[in-house]
PDB file of C-alpha atoms and ligand atoms in Angstrom:
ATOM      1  CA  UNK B   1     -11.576  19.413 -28.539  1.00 65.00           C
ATOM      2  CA  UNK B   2     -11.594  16.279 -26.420  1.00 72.00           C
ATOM      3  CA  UNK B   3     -14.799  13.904 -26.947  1.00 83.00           C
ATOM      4  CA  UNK B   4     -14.930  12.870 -23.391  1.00 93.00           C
ATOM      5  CA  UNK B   5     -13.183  12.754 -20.508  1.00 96.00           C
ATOM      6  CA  UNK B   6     -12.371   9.396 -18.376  1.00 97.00           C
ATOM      7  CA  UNK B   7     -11.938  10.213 -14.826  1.00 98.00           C
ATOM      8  CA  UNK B   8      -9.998   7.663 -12.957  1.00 98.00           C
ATOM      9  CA  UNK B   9     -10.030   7.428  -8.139  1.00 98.00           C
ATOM     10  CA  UNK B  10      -6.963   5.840  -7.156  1.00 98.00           C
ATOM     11  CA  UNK B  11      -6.280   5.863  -3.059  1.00 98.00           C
ATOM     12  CA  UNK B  12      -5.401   3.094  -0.147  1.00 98.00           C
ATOM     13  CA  UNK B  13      -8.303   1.317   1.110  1.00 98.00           C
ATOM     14  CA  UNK B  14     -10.968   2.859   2.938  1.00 98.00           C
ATOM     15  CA  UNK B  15     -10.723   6.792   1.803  1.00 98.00           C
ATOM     16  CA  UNK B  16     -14.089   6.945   0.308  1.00 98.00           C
ATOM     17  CA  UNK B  17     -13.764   6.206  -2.900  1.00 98.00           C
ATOM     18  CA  UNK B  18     -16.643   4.455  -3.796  1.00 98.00           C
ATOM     19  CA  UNK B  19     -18.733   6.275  -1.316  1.00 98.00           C
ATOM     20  CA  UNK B  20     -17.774   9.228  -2.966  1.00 98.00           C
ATOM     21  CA  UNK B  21     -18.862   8.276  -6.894  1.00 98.00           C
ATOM     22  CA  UNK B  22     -22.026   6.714  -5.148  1.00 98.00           C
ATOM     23  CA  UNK B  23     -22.498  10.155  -3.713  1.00 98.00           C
ATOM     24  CA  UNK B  24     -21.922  12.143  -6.625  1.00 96.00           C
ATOM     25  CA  UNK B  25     -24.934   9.874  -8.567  1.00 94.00           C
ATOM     26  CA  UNK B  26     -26.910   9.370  -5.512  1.00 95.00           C
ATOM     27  CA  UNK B  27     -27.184  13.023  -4.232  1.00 95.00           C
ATOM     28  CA  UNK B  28     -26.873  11.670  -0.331  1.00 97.00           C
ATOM     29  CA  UNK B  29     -24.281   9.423   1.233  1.00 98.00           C
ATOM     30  CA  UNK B  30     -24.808   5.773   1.085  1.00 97.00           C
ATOM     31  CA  UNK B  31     -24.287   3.428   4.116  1.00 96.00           C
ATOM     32  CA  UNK B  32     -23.135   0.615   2.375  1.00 97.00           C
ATOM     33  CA  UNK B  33     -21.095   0.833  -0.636  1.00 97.00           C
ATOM     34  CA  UNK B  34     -19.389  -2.702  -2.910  1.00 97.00           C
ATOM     35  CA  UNK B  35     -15.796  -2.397  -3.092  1.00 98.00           C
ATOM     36  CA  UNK B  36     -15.586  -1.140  -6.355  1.00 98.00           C
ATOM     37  CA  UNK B  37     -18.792   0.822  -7.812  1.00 98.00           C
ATOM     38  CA  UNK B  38     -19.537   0.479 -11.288  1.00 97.00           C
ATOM     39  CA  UNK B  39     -18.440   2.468 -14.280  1.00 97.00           C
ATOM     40  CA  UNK B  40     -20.564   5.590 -14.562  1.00 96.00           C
ATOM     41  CA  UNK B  41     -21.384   7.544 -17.766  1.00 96.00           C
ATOM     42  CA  UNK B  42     -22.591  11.345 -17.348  1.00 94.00           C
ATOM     43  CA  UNK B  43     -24.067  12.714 -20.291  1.00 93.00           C
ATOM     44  CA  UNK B  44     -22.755  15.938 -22.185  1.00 92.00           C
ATOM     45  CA  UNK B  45     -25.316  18.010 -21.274  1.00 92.00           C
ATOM     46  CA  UNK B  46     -25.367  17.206 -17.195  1.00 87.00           C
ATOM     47  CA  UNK B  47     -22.085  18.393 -16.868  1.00 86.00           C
ATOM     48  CA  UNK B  48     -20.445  21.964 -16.626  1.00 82.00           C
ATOM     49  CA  UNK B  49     -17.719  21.615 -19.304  1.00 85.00           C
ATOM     50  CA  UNK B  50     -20.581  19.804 -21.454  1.00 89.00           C
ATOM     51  CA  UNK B  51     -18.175  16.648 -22.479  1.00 93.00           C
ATOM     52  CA  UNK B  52     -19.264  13.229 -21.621  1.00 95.00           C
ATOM     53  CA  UNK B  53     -17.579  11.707 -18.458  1.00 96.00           C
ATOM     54  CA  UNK B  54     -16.831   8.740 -17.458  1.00 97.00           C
ATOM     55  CA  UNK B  55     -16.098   7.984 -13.917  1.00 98.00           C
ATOM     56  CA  UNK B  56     -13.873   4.696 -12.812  1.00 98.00           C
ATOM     57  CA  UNK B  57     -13.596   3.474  -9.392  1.00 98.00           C
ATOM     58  CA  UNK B  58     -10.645   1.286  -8.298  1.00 98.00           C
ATOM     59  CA  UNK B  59     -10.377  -1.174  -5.576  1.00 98.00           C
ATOM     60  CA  UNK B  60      -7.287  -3.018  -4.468  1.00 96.00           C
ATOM     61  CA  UNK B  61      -9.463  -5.851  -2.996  1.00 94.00           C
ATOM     62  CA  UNK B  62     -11.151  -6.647  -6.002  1.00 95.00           C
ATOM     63  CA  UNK B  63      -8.580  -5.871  -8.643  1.00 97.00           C
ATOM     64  CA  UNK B  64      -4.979  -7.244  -9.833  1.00 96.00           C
ATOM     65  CA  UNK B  65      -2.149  -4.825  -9.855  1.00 94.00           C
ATOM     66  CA  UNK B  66      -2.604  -4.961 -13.642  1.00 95.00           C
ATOM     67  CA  UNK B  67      -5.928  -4.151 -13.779  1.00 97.00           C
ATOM     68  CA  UNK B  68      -5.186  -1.038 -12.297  1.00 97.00           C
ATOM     69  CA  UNK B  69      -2.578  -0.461 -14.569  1.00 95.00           C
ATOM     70  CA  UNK B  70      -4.615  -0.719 -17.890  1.00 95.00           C
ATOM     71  CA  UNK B  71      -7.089   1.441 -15.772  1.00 97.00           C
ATOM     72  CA  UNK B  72      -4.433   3.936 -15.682  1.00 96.00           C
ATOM     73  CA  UNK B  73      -3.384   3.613 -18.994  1.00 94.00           C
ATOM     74  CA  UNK B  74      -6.846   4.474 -20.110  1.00 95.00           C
ATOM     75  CA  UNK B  75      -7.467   7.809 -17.918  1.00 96.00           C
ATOM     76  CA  UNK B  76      -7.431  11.173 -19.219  1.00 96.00           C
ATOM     77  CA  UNK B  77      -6.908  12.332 -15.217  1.00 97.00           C
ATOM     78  CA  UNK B  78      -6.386  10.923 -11.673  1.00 98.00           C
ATOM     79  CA  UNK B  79      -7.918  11.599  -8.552  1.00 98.00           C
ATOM     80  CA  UNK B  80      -5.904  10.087  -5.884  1.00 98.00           C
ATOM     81  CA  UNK B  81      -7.997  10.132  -2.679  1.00 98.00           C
ATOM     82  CA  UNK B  82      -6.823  10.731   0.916  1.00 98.00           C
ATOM     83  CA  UNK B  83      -8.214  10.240   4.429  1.00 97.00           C
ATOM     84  CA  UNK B  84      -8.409  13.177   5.774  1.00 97.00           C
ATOM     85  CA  UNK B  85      -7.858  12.282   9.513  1.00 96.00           C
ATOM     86  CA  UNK B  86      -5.412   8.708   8.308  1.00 96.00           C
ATOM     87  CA  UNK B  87      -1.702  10.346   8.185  1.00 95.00           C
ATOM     88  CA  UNK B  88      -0.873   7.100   6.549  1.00 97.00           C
ATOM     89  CA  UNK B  89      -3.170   7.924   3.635  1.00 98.00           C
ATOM     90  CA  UNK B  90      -1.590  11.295   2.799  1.00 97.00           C
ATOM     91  CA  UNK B  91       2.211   9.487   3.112  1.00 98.00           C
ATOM     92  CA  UNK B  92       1.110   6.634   0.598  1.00 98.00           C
ATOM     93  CA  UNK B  93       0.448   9.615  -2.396  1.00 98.00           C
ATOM     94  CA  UNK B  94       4.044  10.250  -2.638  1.00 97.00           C
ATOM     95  CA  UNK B  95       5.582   6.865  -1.788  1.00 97.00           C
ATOM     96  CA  UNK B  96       3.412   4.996  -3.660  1.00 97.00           C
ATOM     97  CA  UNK B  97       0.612   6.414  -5.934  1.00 97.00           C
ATOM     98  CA  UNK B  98       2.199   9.147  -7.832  1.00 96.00           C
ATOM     99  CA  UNK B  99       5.328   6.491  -8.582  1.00 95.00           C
ATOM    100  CA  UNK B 100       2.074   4.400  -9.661  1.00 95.00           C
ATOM    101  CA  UNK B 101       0.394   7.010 -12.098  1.00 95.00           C
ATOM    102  CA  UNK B 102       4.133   8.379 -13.296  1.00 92.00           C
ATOM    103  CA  UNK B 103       5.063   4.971 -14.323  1.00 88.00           C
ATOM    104  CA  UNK B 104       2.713   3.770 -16.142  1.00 73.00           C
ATOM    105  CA  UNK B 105       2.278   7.070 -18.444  1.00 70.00           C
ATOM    106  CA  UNK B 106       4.830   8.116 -21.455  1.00 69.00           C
ATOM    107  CA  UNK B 107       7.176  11.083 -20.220  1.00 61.00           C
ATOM    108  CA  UNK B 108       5.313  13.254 -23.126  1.00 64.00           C
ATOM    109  CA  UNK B 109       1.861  12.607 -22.305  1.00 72.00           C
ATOM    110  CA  UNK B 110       1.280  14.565 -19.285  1.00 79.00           C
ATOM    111  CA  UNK B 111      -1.382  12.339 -17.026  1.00 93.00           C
ATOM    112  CA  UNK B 112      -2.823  15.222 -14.146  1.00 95.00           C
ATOM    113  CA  UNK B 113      -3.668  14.401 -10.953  1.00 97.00           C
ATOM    114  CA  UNK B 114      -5.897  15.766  -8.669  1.00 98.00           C
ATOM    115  CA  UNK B 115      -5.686  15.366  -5.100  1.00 98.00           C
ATOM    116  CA  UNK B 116      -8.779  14.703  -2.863  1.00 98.00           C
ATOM    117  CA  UNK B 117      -8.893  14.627   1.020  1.00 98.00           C
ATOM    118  CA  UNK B 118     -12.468  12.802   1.658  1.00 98.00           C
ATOM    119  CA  UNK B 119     -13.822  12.597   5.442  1.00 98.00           C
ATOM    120  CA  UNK B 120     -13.427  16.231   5.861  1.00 97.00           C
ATOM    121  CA  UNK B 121     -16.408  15.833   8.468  1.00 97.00           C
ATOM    122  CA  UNK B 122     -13.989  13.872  10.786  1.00 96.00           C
ATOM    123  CA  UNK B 123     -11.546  17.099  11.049  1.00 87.00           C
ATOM    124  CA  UNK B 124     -11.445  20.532  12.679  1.00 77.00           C
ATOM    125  CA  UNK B 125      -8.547  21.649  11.225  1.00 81.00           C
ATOM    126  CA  UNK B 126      -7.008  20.835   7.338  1.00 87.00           C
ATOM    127  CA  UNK B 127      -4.621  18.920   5.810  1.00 91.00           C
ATOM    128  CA  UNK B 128      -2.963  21.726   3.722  1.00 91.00           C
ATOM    129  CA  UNK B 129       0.119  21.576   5.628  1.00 93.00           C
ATOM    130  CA  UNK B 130       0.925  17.958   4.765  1.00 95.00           C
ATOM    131  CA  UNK B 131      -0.372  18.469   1.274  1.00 97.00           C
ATOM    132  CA  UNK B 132       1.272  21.542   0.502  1.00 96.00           C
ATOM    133  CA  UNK B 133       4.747  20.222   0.062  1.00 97.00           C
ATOM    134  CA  UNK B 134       3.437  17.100  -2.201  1.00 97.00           C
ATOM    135  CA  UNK B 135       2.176  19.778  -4.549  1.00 96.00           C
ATOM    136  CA  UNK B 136       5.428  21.723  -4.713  1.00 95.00           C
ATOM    137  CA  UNK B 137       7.420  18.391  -5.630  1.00 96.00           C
ATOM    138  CA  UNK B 138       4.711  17.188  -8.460  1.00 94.00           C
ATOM    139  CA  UNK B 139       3.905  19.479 -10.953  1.00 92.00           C
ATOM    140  CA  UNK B 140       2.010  17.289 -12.572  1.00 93.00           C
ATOM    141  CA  UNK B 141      -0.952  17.502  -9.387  1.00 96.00           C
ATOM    142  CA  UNK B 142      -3.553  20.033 -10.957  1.00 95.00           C
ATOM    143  CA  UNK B 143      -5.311  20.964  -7.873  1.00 96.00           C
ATOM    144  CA  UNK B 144      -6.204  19.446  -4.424  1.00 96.00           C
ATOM    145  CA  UNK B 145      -9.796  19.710  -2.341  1.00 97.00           C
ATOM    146  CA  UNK B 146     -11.380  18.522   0.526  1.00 97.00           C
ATOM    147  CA  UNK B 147     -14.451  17.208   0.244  1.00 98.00           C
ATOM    148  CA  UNK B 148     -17.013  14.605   2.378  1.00 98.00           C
ATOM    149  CA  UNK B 149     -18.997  12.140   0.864  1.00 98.00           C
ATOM    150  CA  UNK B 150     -20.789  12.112   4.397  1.00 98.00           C
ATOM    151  CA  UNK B 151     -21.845  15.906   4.740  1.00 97.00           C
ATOM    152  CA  UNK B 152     -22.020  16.131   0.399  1.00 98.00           C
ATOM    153  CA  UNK B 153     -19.473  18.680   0.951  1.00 97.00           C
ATOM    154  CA  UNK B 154     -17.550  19.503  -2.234  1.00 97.00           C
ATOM    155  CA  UNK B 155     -18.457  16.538  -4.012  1.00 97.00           C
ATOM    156  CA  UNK B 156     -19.124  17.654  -7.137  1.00 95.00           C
ATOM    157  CA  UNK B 157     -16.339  20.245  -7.354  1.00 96.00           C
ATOM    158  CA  UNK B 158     -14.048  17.138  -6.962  1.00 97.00           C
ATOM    159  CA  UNK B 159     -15.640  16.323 -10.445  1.00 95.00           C
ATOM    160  CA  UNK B 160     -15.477  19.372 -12.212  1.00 94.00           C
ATOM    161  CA  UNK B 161     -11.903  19.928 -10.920  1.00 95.00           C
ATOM    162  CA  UNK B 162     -11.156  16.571 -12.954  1.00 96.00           C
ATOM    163  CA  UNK B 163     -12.900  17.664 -15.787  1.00 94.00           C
ATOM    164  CA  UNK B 164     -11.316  21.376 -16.150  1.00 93.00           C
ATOM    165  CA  UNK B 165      -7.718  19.647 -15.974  1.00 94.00           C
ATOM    166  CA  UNK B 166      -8.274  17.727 -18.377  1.00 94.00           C
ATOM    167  CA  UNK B 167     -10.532  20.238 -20.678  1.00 92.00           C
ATOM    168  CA  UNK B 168      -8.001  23.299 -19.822  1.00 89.00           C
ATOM    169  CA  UNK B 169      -4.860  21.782 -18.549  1.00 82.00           C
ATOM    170  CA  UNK B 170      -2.649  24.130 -16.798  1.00 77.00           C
ATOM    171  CA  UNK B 171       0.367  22.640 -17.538  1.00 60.00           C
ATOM    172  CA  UNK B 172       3.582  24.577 -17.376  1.00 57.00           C
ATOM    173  CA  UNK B 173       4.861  25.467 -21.111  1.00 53.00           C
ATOM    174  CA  UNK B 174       8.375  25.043 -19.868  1.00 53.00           C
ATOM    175  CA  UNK B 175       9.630  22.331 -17.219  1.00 54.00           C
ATOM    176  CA  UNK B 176      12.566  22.873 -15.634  1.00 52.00           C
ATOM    177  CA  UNK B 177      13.208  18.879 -14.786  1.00 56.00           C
ATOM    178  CA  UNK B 178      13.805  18.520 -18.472  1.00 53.00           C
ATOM    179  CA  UNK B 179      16.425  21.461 -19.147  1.00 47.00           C
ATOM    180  CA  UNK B 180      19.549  18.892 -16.840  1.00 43.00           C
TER     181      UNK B 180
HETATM  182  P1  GTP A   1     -11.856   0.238  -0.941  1.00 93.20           P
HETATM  183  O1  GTP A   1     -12.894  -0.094  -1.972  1.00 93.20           O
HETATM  184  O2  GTP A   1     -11.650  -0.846   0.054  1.00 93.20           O
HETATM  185  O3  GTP A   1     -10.553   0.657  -1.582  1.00 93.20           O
HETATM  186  O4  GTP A   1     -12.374   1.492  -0.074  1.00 93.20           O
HETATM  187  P2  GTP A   1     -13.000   2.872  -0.603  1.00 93.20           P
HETATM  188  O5  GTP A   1     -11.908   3.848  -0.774  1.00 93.20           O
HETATM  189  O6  GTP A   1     -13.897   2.638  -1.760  1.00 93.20           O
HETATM  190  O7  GTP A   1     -13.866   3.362   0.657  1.00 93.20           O
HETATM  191  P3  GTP A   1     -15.434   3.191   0.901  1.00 93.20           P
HETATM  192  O8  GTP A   1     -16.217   4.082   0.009  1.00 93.20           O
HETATM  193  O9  GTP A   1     -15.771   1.742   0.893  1.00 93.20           O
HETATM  194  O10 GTP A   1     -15.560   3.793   2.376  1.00 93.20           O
HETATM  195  C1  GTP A   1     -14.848   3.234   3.471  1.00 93.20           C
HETATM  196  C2  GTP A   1     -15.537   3.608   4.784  1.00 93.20           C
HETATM  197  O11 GTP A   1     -15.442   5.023   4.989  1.00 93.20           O
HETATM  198  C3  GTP A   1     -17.033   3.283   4.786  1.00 93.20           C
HETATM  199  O12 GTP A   1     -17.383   2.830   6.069  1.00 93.20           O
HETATM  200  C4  GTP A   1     -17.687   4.626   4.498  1.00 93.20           C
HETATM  201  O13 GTP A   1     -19.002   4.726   5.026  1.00 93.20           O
HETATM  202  C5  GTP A   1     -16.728   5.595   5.166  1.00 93.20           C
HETATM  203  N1  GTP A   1     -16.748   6.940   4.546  1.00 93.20           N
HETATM  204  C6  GTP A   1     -16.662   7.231   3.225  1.00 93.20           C
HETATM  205  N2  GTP A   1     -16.697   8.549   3.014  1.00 93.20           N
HETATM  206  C7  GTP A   1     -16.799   9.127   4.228  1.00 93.20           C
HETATM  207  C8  GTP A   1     -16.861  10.498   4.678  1.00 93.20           C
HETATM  208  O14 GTP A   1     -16.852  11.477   3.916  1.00 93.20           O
HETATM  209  N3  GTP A   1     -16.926  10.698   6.029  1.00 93.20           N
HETATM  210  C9  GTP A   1     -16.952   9.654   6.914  1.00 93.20           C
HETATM  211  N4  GTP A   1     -17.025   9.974   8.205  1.00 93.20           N
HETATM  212  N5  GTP A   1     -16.901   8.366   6.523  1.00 93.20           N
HETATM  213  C10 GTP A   1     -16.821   8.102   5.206  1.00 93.20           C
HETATM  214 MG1   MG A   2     -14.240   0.997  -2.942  1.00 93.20          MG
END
């Protein structure tokens, strides 16, 4: 059984991130946030899966490309945050975060990833079509949601979705990419 779980938000500039951790502790959405919010502890007995959490924020204007990458090293799962309504956001998960997270993780030690579309108050419609086909190329992407740290909408699923892949991983027993 795991001892805790460290829960790491990757994502371009401006998704939420740190709104959405500040949310999470806060219980209502803050107006101004610092680039890059502290690391938070959760205690065993706050959370569902009863395992002490961690939760890391990351922030390309505060932090080297290799602080990020120790960051990485360190996480037991990945939430790589998307705009909702920002296109660009949702292209930069394939191109250039999952590449990221993939290589900075041995091939054996499966790293999941959990994709979160924040700013879901900004949208009438979803972004399941444009997510749908990232899923079906990665298996290593657990689960996505939308969520809004403005409306508190799904925020703390976003967490517990982190914490079950990492607590009761649903990794496929067999993959395919290594039988060639
Ligand atoms: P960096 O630290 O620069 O990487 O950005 P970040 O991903 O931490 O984003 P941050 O939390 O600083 O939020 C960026 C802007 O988006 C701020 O103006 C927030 O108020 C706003 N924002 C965050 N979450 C939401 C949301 O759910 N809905 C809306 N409408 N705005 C949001
Ligand atoms: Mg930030």
């Amino acid at each position: 059984m795991k001892r805790d779980v460290r829960i790491l938000l990757l994502g371009e500039a401006r998704v939420g991130k740190t709104s959405l951790i500040m949310a999470l502790v806060g219980e209502e959405f803050p107006d101004e946030v610092p680039a890059r919010a502290e690391e938070i502890t959760i205690p065993a007995d706050v959370t569902p899966e009863r395992v002490p959490t961690h939760i890391v924020d990351t922030s390309e204007v505060e932090q080297t490309e290799d602080e990020i990458r120790d960051e990485i090293v360190k996480a037991n799962v990945v939430c790589i945050v998307y705009d909702v309504s920002e296109s660009s956001t949702i292209e930069k998960i394939s191109s250039k975060w999952i590449p990221l997270v993939n290589g900075h993780v041995e091939r054996s030690s499966r790293l999941p990833i959990i994709l979160v579309g924040n700013k879901s108050d900004l949208q009438c419609g979803s972004s399941m079509e444009s997510i749908l086909p990232i899923m079906n190329q990665f298996s290593e992407i657990e689960t996505c949601v939308e969520c809004s740290a403005k409306n508190l909408k799904n925020i703390s699923e976003v967490f517990y979705y982190a914490q079950k892949a990492v607590l009761h991983p649903t990794a496929p027993l067999y993959d395919p990419e290594e039988k060639q």
